[in-house]
Coordinates of C-alpha atoms in Angstrom, one line a residue:
Chain A
M1 CA -28.9 -44.9 1.8
D2 CA -25.9 -43.7 3.6
P3 CA -23.8 -46.7 4.5
L4 CA -22.9 -45.0 7.8
T5 CA -26.5 -44.8 8.9
P6 CA -27.2 -47.3 11.6
P7 CA -30.0 -49.9 11.2
H8 CA -33.2 -48.4 12.2
A9 CA -34.2 -51.2 14.5
A10 CA -31.3 -50.3 16.8
P11 CA -31.9 -47.6 19.3
L12 CA -30.5 -44.2 18.4
P13 CA -26.7 -44.0 19.1
P14 CA -25.9 -41.6 21.9
P15 CA -25.2 -38.5 19.8
I16 CA -23.1 -35.7 21.1
R17 CA -25.8 -33.2 20.2
R18 CA -28.3 -35.0 22.3
I19 CA -26.1 -34.7 25.3
A20 CA -26.5 -31.0 25.3
V21 CA -30.3 -31.5 25.3
D22 CA -30.2 -34.0 28.1
R23 CA -28.0 -32.0 30.3
S24 CA -29.6 -28.6 29.9
P25 CA -32.2 -29.0 32.7
T26 CA -29.5 -30.0 35.1
T27 CA -27.5 -26.8 34.4
V28 CA -28.1 -24.2 37.1
A29 CA -29.9 -21.3 35.6
A30 CA -26.6 -19.5 34.9
P31 CA -27.3 -16.2 36.7
A32 CA -24.0 -14.8 35.7
A33 CA -24.7 -15.1 32.0
A34 CA -28.1 -13.6 32.5
T35 CA -26.9 -10.5 34.4
N36 CA -23.7 -9.5 32.6
G37 CA -25.4 -10.0 29.3
H38 CA -22.4 -10.8 27.2
G39 CA -21.6 -14.2 28.5
H40 CA -17.9 -13.4 28.9
G41 CA -15.9 -16.5 29.5
Q42 CA -18.9 -18.7 29.4
P43 CA -18.4 -21.8 27.3
S44 CA -21.1 -21.6 24.7
G45 CA -22.7 -24.9 25.6
I46 CA -23.6 -23.7 29.1
V47 CA -24.8 -20.4 27.9
G48 CA -27.0 -22.3 25.5
G49 CA -28.6 -23.9 28.4
G50 CA -29.4 -20.5 29.9
R51 CA -30.9 -19.3 26.7
H52 CA -32.9 -22.5 26.4
A53 CA -34.5 -21.8 29.7
Q54 CA -35.8 -18.5 28.4
R55 CA -37.4 -20.1 25.5
A56 CA -40.3 -21.8 27.2
G57 CA -43.7 -20.7 26.1
R58 CA -42.8 -18.1 23.5
A59 CA -45.4 -17.2 20.9
G60 CA -44.5 -14.5 18.5
V61 CA -46.5 -12.3 16.1
E62 CA -46.4 -13.5 12.5
R63 CA -44.6 -11.1 10.2
M64 CA -43.9 -13.1 7.1
R65 CA -45.6 -16.1 5.6
L66 CA -44.3 -18.3 2.8
E67 CA -47.1 -20.0 0.8
D68 CA -46.2 -22.9 -1.5
L69 CA -42.9 -21.3 -2.3
S70 CA -41.0 -23.1 -5.1
I71 CA -37.7 -21.9 -6.6
S72 CA -35.8 -23.4 -9.4
Y73 CA -32.5 -22.6 -11.1
G74 CA -33.2 -23.3 -14.7
R75 CA -34.7 -26.8 -14.6
K76 CA -33.2 -27.7 -11.2
L77 CA -35.8 -27.4 -8.5
A78 CA -34.1 -25.9 -5.4
V79 CA -37.1 -25.3 -3.1
N80 CA -40.3 -27.3 -3.5
R81 CA -43.6 -26.0 -2.2
V82 CA -42.5 -24.8 1.1
S83 CA -44.9 -23.0 3.5
L84 CA -43.6 -21.4 6.7
P85 CA -44.4 -18.6 9.1
V86 CA -41.8 -16.1 10.3
R87 CA -42.7 -14.6 13.6
Q88 CA -41.4 -11.6 15.5
G89 CA -40.3 -12.5 19.0
E90 CA -38.6 -15.7 18.0
V91 CA -35.6 -17.1 16.1
L92 CA -36.4 -19.4 13.2
A93 CA -33.4 -21.6 12.2
L94 CA -33.2 -23.3 8.8
I95 CA -31.2 -26.4 9.0
G96 CA -30.4 -29.2 6.6
P97 CA -27.5 -30.7 4.6
S98 CA -25.6 -28.7 2.0
G99 CA -27.6 -27.9 -1.2
C100 CA -31.0 -28.5 0.5
G101 CA -32.2 -25.0 -0.5
K102 CA -32.0 -23.2 2.8
T103 CA -29.9 -20.3 1.5
T104 CA -32.1 -20.1 -1.6
L105 CA -35.1 -19.9 0.6
L106 CA -33.5 -17.2 2.7
R107 CA -32.5 -15.1 -0.3
S108 CA -36.0 -15.2 -1.7
L109 CA -37.4 -13.5 1.4
N110 CA -35.9 -10.1 0.4
R111 CA -36.0 -11.0 -3.3
L112 CA -32.2 -11.1 -3.5
I113 CA -32.7 -14.3 -5.4
E114 CA -33.7 -12.2 -8.4
L115 CA -30.0 -11.3 -8.9
T116 CA -29.4 -14.8 -10.0
P117 CA -30.5 -14.7 -13.7
T118 CA -31.5 -18.4 -13.9
A119 CA -33.7 -18.4 -10.8
S120 CA -37.5 -18.5 -11.0
R121 CA -40.0 -18.5 -8.3
E122 CA -43.5 -19.6 -7.7
G123 CA -45.8 -19.3 -4.7
R124 CA -46.3 -16.3 -2.5
I125 CA -44.3 -14.5 0.1
M126 CA -46.3 -12.2 2.4
L127 CA -44.9 -9.5 4.6
D128 CA -47.5 -8.2 7.0
D129 CA -50.2 -9.5 4.6
Q130 CA -48.7 -7.7 1.6
D131 CA -47.3 -9.7 -1.3
V132 CA -43.5 -8.9 -1.6
D133 CA -43.8 -9.0 -5.3
R134 CA -46.1 -6.0 -5.2
M135 CA -43.6 -4.0 -3.1
E136 CA -40.9 -1.7 -4.4
V137 CA -37.8 -3.9 -4.0
T138 CA -35.7 -1.3 -2.2
H139 CA -38.5 -0.7 0.3
L140 CA -38.8 -4.4 0.8
R141 CA -35.1 -4.8 1.5
R142 CA -35.1 -2.0 4.0
R143 CA -37.8 -3.9 5.9
V144 CA -36.1 -7.3 5.4
T145 CA -32.4 -6.9 5.8
M146 CA -29.7 -9.5 5.6
V147 CA -26.3 -10.5 7.0
F148 CA -24.0 -12.7 5.1
Q149 CA -21.7 -15.6 5.8
Q150 CA -18.5 -13.6 5.3
P151 CA -18.2 -10.3 7.1
N152 CA -18.4 -7.6 4.5
P153 CA -18.1 -4.1 5.8
F154 CA -17.9 -1.5 3.1
P155 CA -14.6 0.2 2.5
M156 CA -15.4 3.3 4.6
S157 CA -15.4 4.3 8.2
I158 CA -17.3 2.5 10.9
F159 CA -19.6 5.5 11.2
D160 CA -20.3 5.6 7.4
N161 CA -21.0 1.9 7.3
I162 CA -23.9 2.3 9.6
A163 CA -24.9 5.7 8.1
Y164 CA -24.9 4.2 4.6
G165 CA -28.2 2.5 5.0
L166 CA -29.8 5.5 6.8
R167 CA -29.1 7.9 4.0
E168 CA -32.0 7.9 1.7
Q169 CA -30.7 7.8 -1.9
G170 CA -31.3 10.8 -4.1
S171 CA -32.4 13.1 -1.3
S172 CA -30.0 15.6 0.2
R173 CA -27.6 13.9 2.5
P174 CA -28.3 14.4 6.2
R175 CA -25.5 15.8 8.2
R176 CA -23.4 13.7 10.6
E177 CA -24.9 15.2 13.7
E178 CA -28.4 14.2 12.6
L179 CA -27.4 10.6 12.0
E180 CA -25.1 10.2 15.0
P181 CA -27.8 9.1 17.5
Q182 CA -29.1 6.4 15.1
V183 CA -25.6 5.2 14.4
I184 CA -24.7 4.9 18.0
D185 CA -28.0 3.2 18.8
A186 CA -27.5 0.6 16.1
L187 CA -23.9 -0.1 17.3
E188 CA -25.2 -0.4 20.8
R189 CA -28.0 -2.9 19.8
A190 CA -25.3 -4.9 18.0
G191 CA -23.2 -4.9 21.2
L192 CA -20.3 -3.2 19.4
Y193 CA -20.4 0.4 20.6
G194 CA -18.3 -0.1 23.7
E195 CA -15.4 -1.4 21.6
V196 CA -15.5 1.2 18.8
S197 CA -16.9 4.3 20.5
E198 CA -13.5 6.0 20.4
N199 CA -12.7 5.3 16.7
L200 CA -15.9 5.7 14.7
D201 CA -13.8 7.2 12.0
H202 CA -11.5 4.3 11.6
P203 CA -11.8 2.1 8.5
A204 CA -14.3 -0.7 9.2
L205 CA -12.1 -3.3 7.4
R206 CA -9.4 -2.9 10.1
L207 CA -11.8 -4.4 12.7
S208 CA -11.4 -8.1 13.7
G209 CA -13.6 -10.6 12.0
G210 CA -16.1 -10.9 14.8
Q211 CA -16.3 -7.2 15.2
Q212 CA -16.8 -6.8 11.4
Q213 CA -19.7 -9.3 11.6
R214 CA -21.3 -7.4 14.5
L215 CA -20.8 -4.2 12.5
C216 CA -22.7 -5.9 9.6
I217 CA -25.5 -6.8 12.0
A218 CA -25.5 -3.2 13.3
R219 CA -25.7 -2.0 9.7
A220 CA -28.6 -4.2 9.0
L221 CA -30.4 -3.1 12.2
A222 CA -29.8 0.6 11.6
V223 CA -32.6 0.8 9.0
R224 CA -35.0 -0.6 11.6
P225 CA -36.0 -3.7 9.7
E226 CA -38.9 -5.9 10.7
V227 CA -37.1 -9.1 9.6
L228 CA -33.4 -9.9 9.9
L229 CA -32.1 -12.7 7.7
L230 CA -28.7 -14.3 8.6
D231 CA -26.9 -16.7 6.3
E232 CA -24.6 -18.7 8.5
P233 CA -23.4 -15.5 10.2
A234 CA -20.9 -17.2 12.5
S235 CA -19.4 -19.9 10.3
A236 CA -16.3 -17.8 9.6
L237 CA -15.8 -16.8 13.2
D238 CA -14.1 -18.1 16.2
P239 CA -16.2 -19.7 19.1
R240 CA -16.0 -16.6 21.3
S241 CA -17.3 -14.2 18.6
T242 CA -19.9 -16.8 17.7
A243 CA -21.1 -16.9 21.3
R244 CA -21.4 -13.1 21.3
I245 CA -23.4 -13.1 18.1
E246 CA -25.7 -15.8 19.4
D247 CA -26.4 -13.9 22.6
L248 CA -27.1 -10.8 20.5
L249 CA -29.6 -12.6 18.3
V250 CA -31.5 -14.0 21.3
K251 CA -31.7 -10.5 22.7
L252 CA -32.8 -9.0 19.4
R253 CA -35.7 -11.4 18.7
D254 CA -38.2 -9.3 20.5
E255 CA -37.8 -6.3 18.3
V256 CA -37.2 -8.0 15.0
A257 CA -38.1 -11.4 13.5
I258 CA -35.0 -13.4 13.0
V259 CA -34.4 -16.1 10.3
I260 CA -31.0 -17.8 10.5
V261 CA -29.5 -20.4 8.2
T262 CA -27.0 -22.6 10.0
H263 CA -25.0 -25.7 9.5
N264 CA -24.3 -25.9 13.2
L265 CA -27.0 -27.9 14.9
Q266 CA -25.8 -26.9 18.4
Q267 CA -26.2 -23.3 17.3
A268 CA -29.7 -23.9 16.1
F269 CA -30.5 -25.7 19.4
R270 CA -29.0 -22.9 21.5
I271 CA -30.7 -19.9 19.8
A272 CA -33.7 -21.0 17.8
D273 CA -37.4 -21.1 19.0
H274 CA -38.5 -22.9 15.9
V275 CA -36.5 -25.1 13.6
A276 CA -37.2 -25.9 9.9
F277 CA -35.4 -28.9 8.6
M278 CA -35.1 -28.9 4.9
Y279 CA -34.0 -31.9 2.8
L280 CA -33.5 -31.8 -1.0
G281 CA -35.7 -28.7 -1.4
E282 CA -38.6 -30.0 0.7
L283 CA -39.5 -28.8 4.1
E284 CA -39.1 -32.1 5.9
E285 CA -40.2 -30.9 9.4
Y286 CA -41.0 -27.6 11.1
A287 CA -41.2 -27.8 14.8
P288 CA -40.4 -26.0 18.1
T289 CA -36.8 -26.5 18.9
D290 CA -37.3 -28.8 21.8
Q291 CA -39.4 -31.1 19.7
M292 CA -37.1 -31.0 16.7
F293 CA -34.1 -32.0 18.8
G294 CA -35.9 -34.1 21.4
A295 CA -38.6 -35.9 19.5
P296 CA -38.4 -35.3 15.8
R297 CA -41.4 -36.6 13.9
T298 CA -39.8 -38.0 10.8
Q299 CA -37.1 -40.6 10.6
R300 CA -35.0 -38.3 8.4
S301 CA -35.0 -35.4 10.8
R302 CA -34.2 -37.8 13.6
D303 CA -31.2 -39.1 11.6
Y304 CA -30.1 -35.6 10.8
V305 CA -30.3 -34.1 14.3
S306 CA -28.6 -37.1 15.8
G307 CA -25.7 -36.7 13.4
A308 CA -26.2 -39.8 11.3
F309 CA -25.7 -37.8 8.1
G310 CA -24.8 -34.2 7.4
Chain B
M1 CA 32.6 -24.8 13.4
S2 CA 34.9 -27.7 13.9
V3 CA 32.3 -29.3 16.2
E4 CA 29.8 -29.5 13.3
A5 CA 32.3 -31.0 10.9
P6 CA 31.6 -34.7 11.7
N7 CA 27.9 -34.1 10.9
R8 CA 28.8 -32.5 7.6
A9 CA 31.0 -35.5 6.8
L10 CA 28.0 -37.8 7.3
G11 CA 26.0 -35.7 4.8
D12 CA 23.6 -34.5 7.4
A13 CA 22.3 -31.0 6.6
G14 CA 21.0 -30.7 10.2
P15 CA 17.5 -31.1 11.5
T16 CA 16.2 -27.6 10.7
R17 CA 17.5 -27.2 7.1
P18 CA 16.3 -29.8 4.6
M19 CA 18.7 -30.4 1.8
E20 CA 17.8 -28.7 -1.4
S21 CA 20.0 -29.0 -4.5
S22 CA 19.5 -29.1 -8.2
A23 CA 22.6 -31.3 -8.5
T24 CA 20.5 -34.4 -8.7
W25 CA 18.1 -33.0 -11.4
P26 CA 18.1 -34.3 -14.9
R27 CA 20.4 -32.4 -17.2
A28 CA 17.5 -30.8 -19.2
D29 CA 16.1 -29.4 -16.0
R30 CA 19.4 -28.0 -14.9
V31 CA 20.0 -26.3 -18.3
G32 CA 16.5 -24.9 -18.1
L33 CA 17.1 -23.5 -14.6
G34 CA 20.4 -22.0 -15.8
L35 CA 18.7 -20.3 -18.7
A36 CA 15.9 -18.9 -16.6
W37 CA 18.5 -17.6 -14.2
A38 CA 20.5 -16.1 -17.0
A39 CA 17.5 -14.4 -18.5
G40 CA 16.6 -12.8 -15.2
M41 CA 20.2 -11.6 -14.8
L42 CA 20.4 -10.3 -18.3
L43 CA 17.2 -8.1 -17.8
C44 CA 18.8 -6.8 -14.6
V45 CA 21.9 -5.9 -16.5
V46 CA 20.0 -4.2 -19.3
A47 CA 17.8 -2.2 -16.9
G48 CA 20.9 -1.3 -14.8
A49 CA 22.8 -0.2 -17.9
I50 CA 20.1 2.1 -19.1
V51 CA 19.6 3.7 -15.8
L52 CA 23.3 4.1 -15.0
Y53 CA 24.2 5.3 -18.4
M54 CA 21.4 7.8 -18.5
L55 CA 22.3 8.8 -14.9
F56 CA 25.9 9.3 -15.9
R57 CA 25.3 11.2 -19.1
G58 CA 22.3 13.0 -17.8
L59 CA 24.0 14.3 -14.6
Q60 CA 27.0 15.2 -16.7
Y61 CA 25.0 17.6 -18.8
L62 CA 22.0 18.4 -16.7
S63 CA 22.0 21.8 -15.0
F64 CA 19.3 23.7 -13.2
E65 CA 19.7 26.3 -15.9
L66 CA 18.5 23.9 -18.6
L67 CA 15.3 23.1 -16.6
V68 CA 14.2 26.7 -16.3
T69 CA 15.2 28.4 -19.6
R70 CA 13.2 28.2 -22.7
P71 CA 14.6 26.6 -25.8
E72 CA 15.6 28.9 -28.7
V73 CA 16.3 28.3 -32.3
A74 CA 20.0 28.9 -32.7
N75 CA 22.9 27.4 -34.6
D76 CA 25.2 28.1 -31.7
Q77 CA 24.4 25.5 -29.0
S78 CA 25.4 27.9 -26.3
R79 CA 22.5 30.1 -27.1
S80 CA 19.9 27.4 -27.8
G81 CA 18.6 27.6 -24.2
G82 CA 17.2 24.8 -22.1
F83 CA 14.0 22.7 -22.2
L84 CA 11.5 24.4 -20.0
D85 CA 8.9 24.4 -22.8
P86 CA 9.1 20.6 -23.5
I87 CA 8.8 19.9 -19.7
I88 CA 5.6 22.0 -19.6
G89 CA 4.5 20.3 -22.8
T90 CA 4.9 16.9 -21.4
L91 CA 3.1 17.9 -18.2
M92 CA 0.2 19.5 -20.1
L93 CA -0.2 16.6 -22.5
T94 CA 0.0 14.0 -19.7
V95 CA -2.6 15.9 -17.6
L96 CA -4.9 16.4 -20.6
G97 CA -4.7 12.8 -21.7
T98 CA -5.3 11.6 -18.1
I99 CA -8.3 13.9 -17.6
I100 CA -9.9 12.4 -20.7
A101 CA -8.8 8.8 -20.2
A102 CA -9.5 8.2 -16.5
P103 CA -13.3 9.0 -16.4
L104 CA -13.8 7.3 -19.8
G105 CA -11.9 4.2 -18.7
V106 CA -13.6 3.9 -15.3
A107 CA -17.0 4.3 -16.9
A108 CA -16.3 1.7 -19.6
A109 CA -14.9 -0.7 -16.9
V110 CA -18.0 -0.2 -14.7
W111 CA -20.3 -0.8 -17.6
L112 CA -18.4 -4.0 -18.6
S113 CA -18.1 -5.4 -15.1
E114 CA -21.4 -4.4 -13.6
Y115 CA -23.8 -4.4 -16.5
G116 CA -22.3 -5.8 -19.7
R117 CA -25.6 -6.6 -21.3
P118 CA -26.4 -7.6 -23.9
S119 CA -23.4 -9.8 -23.9
W120 CA -22.6 -9.4 -27.6
L121 CA -22.3 -5.7 -27.0
A122 CA -20.0 -6.3 -24.1
R123 CA -17.8 -8.5 -26.2
L124 CA -17.8 -5.8 -28.9
V125 CA -16.7 -3.1 -26.4
E126 CA -14.1 -5.5 -25.1
S127 CA -12.6 -6.1 -28.5
G128 CA -12.8 -2.4 -29.3
I129 CA -10.7 -1.6 -26.3
E130 CA -8.3 -4.4 -27.3
V131 CA -8.0 -2.9 -30.8
V132 CA -7.2 0.6 -29.3
A133 CA -4.7 -1.0 -27.0
G134 CA -3.0 -2.8 -29.9
T135 CA -2.9 0.1 -32.3
P136 CA 0.6 1.6 -32.7
S137 CA 0.6 5.2 -31.6
I138 CA 1.8 6.5 -35.0
V139 CA -1.4 5.1 -36.5
L140 CA -3.5 6.8 -33.8
A141 CA -1.6 10.0 -34.6
I142 CA -2.2 9.9 -38.4
F143 CA -5.8 9.0 -37.8
G144 CA -6.1 11.9 -35.4
L145 CA -4.5 14.3 -37.9
L146 CA -7.1 13.2 -40.4
I147 CA -10.0 13.9 -38.0
F148 CA -8.7 17.1 -36.5
S149 CA -7.9 18.8 -39.8
Q150 CA -11.6 18.7 -40.7
P151 CA -13.2 22.1 -40.8
L152 CA -15.5 20.9 -38.0
F153 CA -12.6 20.9 -35.6
A154 CA -11.1 24.2 -36.7
F155 CA -11.7 25.6 -33.2
L156 CA -9.1 23.2 -31.8
S157 CA -6.0 24.4 -33.6
F158 CA -4.3 27.0 -35.8
T159 CA -6.1 27.9 -39.0
A160 CA -4.4 29.3 -42.1
E161 CA -5.9 31.7 -44.6
G162 CA -8.4 30.0 -46.9
N163 CA -9.7 28.1 -43.8
A164 CA -7.1 25.4 -43.9
V165 CA -7.1 23.7 -40.6
F166 CA -3.7 22.8 -39.1
G167 CA -5.1 20.0 -36.9
R168 CA -2.2 20.0 -34.5
S169 CA -2.7 21.2 -31.0
F170 CA -2.5 20.2 -27.3
L171 CA -6.3 19.5 -27.4
A172 CA -6.0 17.3 -30.5
A173 CA -2.9 15.4 -29.3
G174 CA -4.4 15.1 -25.8
A175 CA -7.6 13.5 -27.2
M176 CA -5.7 11.0 -29.2
I177 CA -3.0 10.3 -26.6
S178 CA -5.7 9.5 -24.0
L179 CA -6.4 6.4 -26.1
I180 CA -3.0 5.1 -25.1
A181 CA -3.8 5.4 -21.4
L182 CA -7.4 4.2 -21.7
P183 CA -6.8 0.4 -21.9
F184 CA -4.7 0.6 -18.8
V185 CA -7.4 2.3 -16.8
V186 CA -10.1 0.0 -18.1
G187 CA -8.0 -3.1 -17.4
A188 CA -6.9 -2.2 -13.8
T189 CA -10.4 -1.0 -12.9
R190 CA -12.1 -4.1 -14.2
E191 CA -9.6 -6.3 -12.4
A192 CA -10.3 -4.5 -9.2
L193 CA -14.1 -4.7 -9.7
N194 CA -13.9 -8.4 -10.4
A195 CA -11.9 -8.9 -7.2
I196 CA -14.8 -7.6 -5.1
P197 CA -16.8 -10.6 -3.9
S198 CA -20.4 -10.6 -5.0
H199 CA -21.7 -10.7 -1.4
V200 CA -20.4 -7.2 -0.9
R201 CA -22.6 -5.9 -3.7
E202 CA -25.5 -8.0 -2.3
A203 CA -24.9 -6.6 1.2
S204 CA -25.6 -3.1 -0.3
Y205 CA -28.7 -4.3 -2.2
A206 CA -29.9 -6.0 1.0
L207 CA -30.0 -2.6 2.7
G208 CA -32.4 -1.4 0.0
K209 CA -29.8 0.3 -2.1
T210 CA -30.0 0.6 -5.9
K211 CA -27.3 -0.6 -8.2
A212 CA -26.3 2.9 -9.0
A213 CA -25.9 3.8 -5.3
T214 CA -23.9 0.6 -4.8
I215 CA -21.6 1.4 -7.6
R216 CA -21.1 5.0 -6.5
R217 CA -20.8 4.5 -2.7
V218 CA -19.3 1.0 -2.3
L219 CA -17.7 -0.2 -5.5
L220 CA -15.9 2.9 -6.7
P221 CA -14.4 3.7 -3.4
A222 CA -13.2 0.1 -3.1
V223 CA -11.5 0.1 -6.5
R224 CA -9.9 3.5 -6.1
P225 CA -6.4 1.9 -5.7
G226 CA -7.1 0.0 -8.9
I227 CA -8.1 3.1 -10.8
G228 CA -4.9 4.8 -9.4
T229 CA -2.7 2.0 -10.6
G230 CA -4.2 2.0 -14.1
T231 CA -4.1 5.8 -14.4
A232 CA -0.5 6.0 -13.2
L233 CA 0.5 3.3 -15.7
G234 CA -1.3 5.1 -18.5
M235 CA 0.4 8.4 -17.5
G236 CA 3.8 6.8 -17.9
R237 CA 2.8 5.6 -21.4
I238 CA 1.6 9.1 -22.3
A239 CA 4.7 10.8 -21.1
G240 CA 6.8 8.4 -23.0
D241 CA 5.0 8.5 -26.3
T242 CA 6.8 10.1 -29.2
A243 CA 4.7 9.5 -32.4
I244 CA 1.6 11.5 -31.3
P245 CA 3.4 14.6 -30.1
I246 CA 5.4 14.7 -33.4
A247 CA 2.4 14.2 -35.7
L248 CA -0.4 15.9 -33.7
L249 CA 1.3 18.4 -31.5
G250 CA 3.5 20.0 -34.1
A251 CA 6.8 19.2 -32.2
T252 CA 7.7 22.8 -32.1
L253 CA 10.5 23.9 -29.9
Q254 CA 8.5 26.4 -28.0
L255 CA 4.8 26.5 -26.9
Q256 CA 2.9 28.6 -29.4
A257 CA -0.4 29.8 -28.4
V258 CA -3.4 30.7 -30.6
D259 CA -5.0 34.0 -30.1
G260 CA -8.1 33.8 -28.0
P261 CA -9.3 31.8 -25.0
L262 CA -7.4 28.6 -24.1
G263 CA -4.8 29.7 -26.6
T264 CA -2.0 27.5 -25.3
L265 CA -4.2 24.4 -25.4
R266 CA -5.3 25.1 -28.9
G267 CA -1.7 25.9 -29.9
T268 CA 1.2 23.7 -30.8
G269 CA 4.2 22.7 -28.7
G270 CA 6.7 20.0 -28.0
T271 CA 7.3 17.4 -25.3
L272 CA 10.4 16.0 -23.8
T273 CA 10.2 13.1 -26.2
T274 CA 10.1 15.3 -29.3
Y275 CA 12.9 17.4 -27.8
V276 CA 15.1 14.4 -27.3
Y277 CA 14.3 13.1 -30.8
G278 CA 14.9 16.5 -32.3
N279 CA 18.2 17.1 -30.6
S280 CA 19.6 13.6 -30.8
P281 CA 21.6 12.4 -33.8
A282 CA 18.5 10.5 -34.8
G283 CA 16.7 13.8 -35.5
E284 CA 18.0 16.9 -37.2
G285 CA 19.6 18.5 -34.1
N286 CA 23.1 18.1 -33.1
A287 CA 23.0 18.8 -29.4
P288 CA 23.3 15.3 -28.0
E289 CA 24.2 16.6 -24.6
K290 CA 20.8 18.3 -24.2
A291 CA 19.1 15.2 -25.6
Y292 CA 20.8 13.2 -22.9
A293 CA 19.9 15.6 -20.2
A294 CA 16.2 15.8 -21.3
A295 CA 16.1 12.0 -21.7
F296 CA 17.3 11.7 -18.1
V297 CA 14.5 14.0 -16.9
L298 CA 12.0 12.0 -18.9
L299 CA 13.3 8.7 -17.5
L300 CA 13.1 10.2 -14.0
V301 CA 9.4 11.2 -14.5
V302 CA 8.5 7.7 -15.8
V303 CA 10.4 5.9 -13.1
L304 CA 8.7 8.0 -10.5
L305 CA 5.3 7.3 -11.9
N306 CA 6.0 3.5 -11.8
F307 CA 7.2 3.9 -8.3
G308 CA 3.8 5.5 -7.5
V309 CA 2.1 2.5 -9.1
D310 CA 3.9 0.2 -6.7
L311 CA 3.0 2.4 -3.7
I312 CA -0.7 2.4 -4.7
S313 CA -1.0 -1.3 -5.4
R314 CA 0.7 -2.2 -2.1
R315 CA -1.8 -0.1 -0.2
R316 CA -4.6 -2.2 -1.8
Q317 CA -4.3 -5.0 0.8
V318 CA -6.0 -2.8 3.4
T319 CA -9.4 -3.3 1.8
S320 CA -9.8 -7.0 1.3
W321 CA -12.7 -9.3 2.0
T322 CA -12.9 -13.1 2.3
R323 CA -14.5 -14.6 -0.8

């Protein structure tokens, strides 16, 4: 047991993360944030309260389902018999301490885990009632795209970064004019078009880190995926860029199912509709966000969300 | 100045400049530092001496006339002409060797870095490249002569009556001399590929792209500066090599074409290196002035190529990801 963990008999210490929960109802419904859309100048905590208010009573359509999913690297079990639904219309956050298998779980959803030679998988992953193992992997990955922890635009222009995914391989390359509406649409959905509309031909690697990450999101959205996976997409970014990406994800959840791995509990609280707490490869608790942060069922989740260990 | 004097007297170096001196070091360390410094200075002096001496001698004898007139066989040096043919020979050989080495080297590097399976085969390829890199060029040249004088390769060079194959031509020399540049291309390309974080490849796979598409559209554009660096380094080595042009190119004074298509490429010739060798006291010639002038031109070419390498590798920083 972690020596820092308080004795269980004692009432929970007043955790900083709880304060945000307790205060959110008192926050005035932040009309400014709702109308201008980008939350300029809004401290992210208050914006979170606004998003939280929108969350009540959401019920999405199930797009993916994990059934008894187990993944091991060699002999080491990384994910142990996890079953989870992934729904469109909501953000699912995977939380848990480092090495608990959240990233492994995420990478298995688009079979990226197969790139790791030692990884082996059991159980089923269904996408719209179709086993992902039966699907052609490039088709699967166009339906389930991913954004990574580090911004990683390709060494080409902003336009070509987005167009890259749109160009079917092998077939004749569509001309720029044909792709332009889709490229612009993807940039607009990622909230980046206004900043880069003048310089679509500039190298993408010259953008700032936050812009690069939104470009990566735009790139992943351009192929019109059904599920968007994000592996700690904001952990390398400053608070302002983080807030913009969080706003973006909340907006996107109606058109695409979103699964996000995050180390940042406040972030999970701000944007998620459901939270899955993983611990040592097990799914410890899966609950609506309010319940996970307000009244977690297990002692371990309660300790984790209150910050007793991390 | 005088205001600061009292501070100095107290041994105070001032608040912004911490004291740094090797005076307090153990003697062994001080001697080591001195030797390291001297070694660096010595190299500077040597490099400076070469460049300055060649500059002095080269400019002394070099004239525009020499660059644009063909060399002639003559006892009288005033009628032996310039070194236009060797300049063309060096250019042709360099281009030929690069055209062969660059695609081959990039392909080998891509296979090693991105596939490399089974691993024993990858290790075999690696040591093969190391062997090629370590082989002295005269050995490559003799080996090339052996190969290209086979009747099978008669179409590459002059043939004598009775079907004897001469085995010396630009094509033969270019093929062998590409092996000198190849390890540089492979090395620089692999280094650049290995510097690309794996999440960049995964980002491409995550968009439903195949490995081939990822290599062609993401990785190769990203390593272009690396390929450029390796190719330029290799070109410098090709331009400077002497053994292969002597043994495999014929080291003739003028370019001599074979009758038929691509006659010049199938014919013999010389390069700046063979020209310098031939005209210097080391060879049979006795026109050291022309050797100096040609050597200066050669040095200029190689220095410019290295300068190009620096330029390319400095531009590399534009495309960088966080790991």
